Short mmCIF file of C-alpha atoms in Angstrom, two decimals:
data_model
loop_
_atom_site.label_atom_id
_atom_site.label_comp_id
_atom_site.label_asym_id
_atom_site.label_seq_id
_atom_site.Cartn_x
_atom_site.Cartn_y
_atom_site.Cartn_z
CA MET A 1 52.16 -64.33 101.72
CA THR A 2 54.99 -65.90 103.63
CA ASN A 3 54.42 -68.60 106.31
CA GLU A 4 54.86 -65.98 108.96
CA GLU A 5 52.16 -63.93 107.55
CA LYS A 6 49.72 -66.90 107.11
CA PRO A 7 46.81 -66.74 109.57
CA VAL A 8 46.91 -69.47 112.13
CA THR A 9 43.83 -71.56 112.19
CA MET A 10 41.78 -72.03 115.36
CA LEU A 11 42.95 -75.74 115.35
CA GLU A 12 46.57 -74.66 115.16
CA HIS A 13 46.03 -72.10 117.86
CA ILE A 14 44.81 -74.76 120.37
CA GLY A 15 47.64 -77.05 119.68
CA GLY A 16 46.30 -79.35 116.88
CA ARG A 17 44.26 -82.42 116.48
CA GLU A 18 45.79 -84.37 119.50
CA ARG A 19 45.00 -81.45 121.70
CA LEU A 20 41.42 -81.38 120.19
CA LYS A 21 41.00 -85.11 120.89
CA ALA A 22 41.97 -84.55 124.53
CA PHE A 23 39.47 -81.71 124.86
CA VAL A 24 36.62 -83.64 123.37
CA ALA A 25 37.40 -86.79 125.48
CA HIS A 26 37.25 -84.60 128.68
CA PHE A 27 34.12 -82.84 127.48
CA HIS A 28 32.40 -86.15 126.50
CA HIS A 29 33.16 -87.61 129.93
CA SER A 30 31.70 -84.58 131.68
CA LEU A 31 28.51 -85.12 129.52
CA HIS A 32 28.16 -88.70 130.74
CA GLU A 33 28.49 -87.62 134.34
CA ASP A 34 26.09 -84.75 134.20
CA ASP A 35 22.63 -85.13 135.82
CA LEU A 36 20.72 -83.32 133.08
CA LEU A 37 22.63 -84.80 129.97
CA GLY A 38 24.02 -87.90 131.15
CA GLU A 39 21.32 -90.33 130.09
CA MET A 40 21.13 -88.68 126.60
CA PHE A 41 24.91 -89.07 126.00
CA ARG A 42 25.31 -92.50 127.74
CA ASN A 43 22.66 -93.75 125.30
CA ALA A 44 24.22 -92.05 122.20
CA LYS A 45 25.93 -93.91 119.54
CA PRO A 46 29.58 -94.70 120.42
CA THR A 47 30.60 -92.73 117.28
CA HIS A 48 29.58 -89.41 118.95
CA SER A 49 33.03 -88.52 120.36
CA PRO A 50 34.96 -89.30 117.14
CA HIS A 51 32.35 -87.37 115.09
CA LEU A 52 32.61 -84.43 117.45
CA VAL A 53 36.42 -84.47 116.85
CA ALA A 54 35.98 -84.57 113.16
CA PHE A 55 33.33 -81.71 113.36
CA PHE A 56 35.52 -79.46 115.43
CA GLU A 57 38.69 -80.27 113.33
CA GLU A 58 36.80 -79.07 110.29
CA VAL A 59 35.20 -75.95 111.68
CA MET A 60 38.55 -75.05 113.36
CA GLY A 61 40.34 -74.91 110.03
CA GLY A 62 41.53 -78.44 109.71
CA ARG A 63 40.79 -81.32 107.40
CA GLN A 64 37.16 -81.59 106.10
CA ILE A 65 36.61 -85.05 107.54
CA TYR A 66 33.19 -84.40 108.88
CA THR A 67 31.73 -83.23 105.55
CA LYS A 68 33.35 -86.01 103.60
CA LYS A 69 32.67 -88.88 105.93
CA HIS A 70 29.52 -87.74 107.77
CA ASN A 71 27.74 -85.62 105.09
CA GLY A 72 28.24 -82.41 106.77
CA VAL A 73 25.17 -80.50 107.92
CA GLU A 74 22.93 -83.23 106.62
CA GLY A 75 24.83 -85.65 109.06
CA LEU A 76 24.25 -83.06 111.83
CA PHE A 77 20.53 -83.11 111.20
CA ASP A 78 20.52 -86.98 111.17
CA ALA A 79 22.33 -87.06 114.39
CA HIS A 80 20.08 -84.65 116.24
CA ALA A 81 16.67 -85.42 114.56
CA ASN A 82 13.86 -85.90 117.05
CA LEU A 83 16.18 -85.74 120.22
CA GLY A 84 13.88 -82.88 121.42
CA ILE A 85 16.78 -80.86 123.06
CA SER A 86 15.47 -78.46 125.65
CA GLU A 87 16.72 -75.02 126.32
CA ALA A 88 18.08 -76.22 129.61
CA GLN A 89 19.84 -79.09 128.04
CA ARG A 90 21.32 -76.74 125.36
CA ARG A 91 22.63 -74.30 127.92
CA ARG A 92 24.16 -77.12 130.04
CA PHE A 93 25.89 -78.46 126.97
CA VAL A 94 27.39 -75.05 126.27
CA ASP A 95 28.44 -74.52 129.91
CA LEU A 96 30.09 -77.95 130.04
CA MET A 97 31.99 -77.34 126.87
CA LEU A 98 33.34 -74.02 128.04
CA LYS A 99 34.22 -75.51 131.38
CA ALA A 100 36.03 -78.38 129.63
CA ALA A 101 38.05 -75.82 127.60
CA ASP A 102 39.19 -74.31 130.91
CA GLU A 103 39.99 -77.70 132.49
CA VAL A 104 42.09 -79.07 129.74
CA GLY A 105 43.89 -75.67 129.25
CA LEU A 106 42.77 -74.55 125.88
CA PRO A 107 44.11 -71.13 125.09
CA ASN A 108 42.61 -68.42 127.34
CA ASP A 109 43.30 -65.39 125.15
CA GLU A 110 40.26 -63.14 124.56
CA ARG A 111 40.23 -63.54 120.78
CA PHE A 112 39.95 -67.29 120.96
CA ARG A 113 37.66 -67.63 123.83
CA THR A 114 35.28 -65.02 122.54
CA ALA A 115 35.10 -66.67 119.08
CA PHE A 116 34.92 -70.21 120.47
CA ALA A 117 32.14 -69.37 122.99
CA LYS A 118 30.17 -67.47 120.21
CA ARG A 119 30.41 -70.44 117.86
CA VAL A 120 29.55 -73.07 120.47
CA GLU A 121 26.51 -70.88 121.46
CA ALA A 122 25.35 -70.67 117.81
CA GLY A 123 25.98 -74.36 117.02
CA SER A 124 24.00 -75.47 120.09
CA MET A 125 21.14 -73.32 118.99
CA PHE A 126 21.27 -74.88 115.52
CA SER A 127 21.38 -78.34 117.05
CA MET A 128 18.48 -77.67 119.30
CA THR A 129 16.37 -76.40 116.41
CA LEU A 130 17.28 -79.44 114.43
CA SER A 131 16.33 -81.71 117.15
CA GLN A 132 12.73 -80.77 117.49
CA GLU A 133 9.90 -83.01 116.27
CA GLY A 134 8.87 -81.95 112.78
CA ALA A 135 12.11 -79.94 112.01
CA GLU A 136 12.32 -79.55 108.27
CA ARG A 137 15.31 -80.90 106.49
CA LEU A 138 17.16 -78.12 104.82
CA TRP A 139 17.82 -77.95 101.15
CA PRO A 140 20.15 -77.24 99.83
CA TRP A 141 22.33 -78.18 102.91
CA PRO A 142 24.44 -75.26 103.91
CA PRO A 143 28.27 -76.08 104.17
CA VAL A 144 29.70 -76.91 107.62
CA GLY A 145 32.17 -73.96 107.13
CA THR A 146 35.09 -72.84 109.14
CA TYR A 147 34.82 -70.68 112.23
CA GLU A 148 35.96 -67.03 111.60
CA TRP A 149 38.05 -65.50 114.23
#
């Protein structure tokens, strides 16, 4: 397979890690300003934004920093445990993330936007489930994986 035939990762498609960091910074700011989510995210650990960058870098086909440094799905569980995320909060999180993608100018092609929206939706459902009181730890932990698109 030549370089021209090699599939482009989602991370490459959006413009790389620096573009991802700009997107996450914009999104994170919108969370802080939101009436429904603001308090939760203003009180979150200051590492949330860099962890989100590492997570998206990995799932978008980049380096596996999130798995190596933050224990992958186990780290996701620990980060969301007992937050009690409601459906309304989950939905707003998704809406703000998709809005941030528009506002920072992430690619608007149907293939990317459909795959991205689908994965954000699924990820938010997973996080909401992990956040409920009494949520059971998974074993073995599934891999974080890479978004198919």
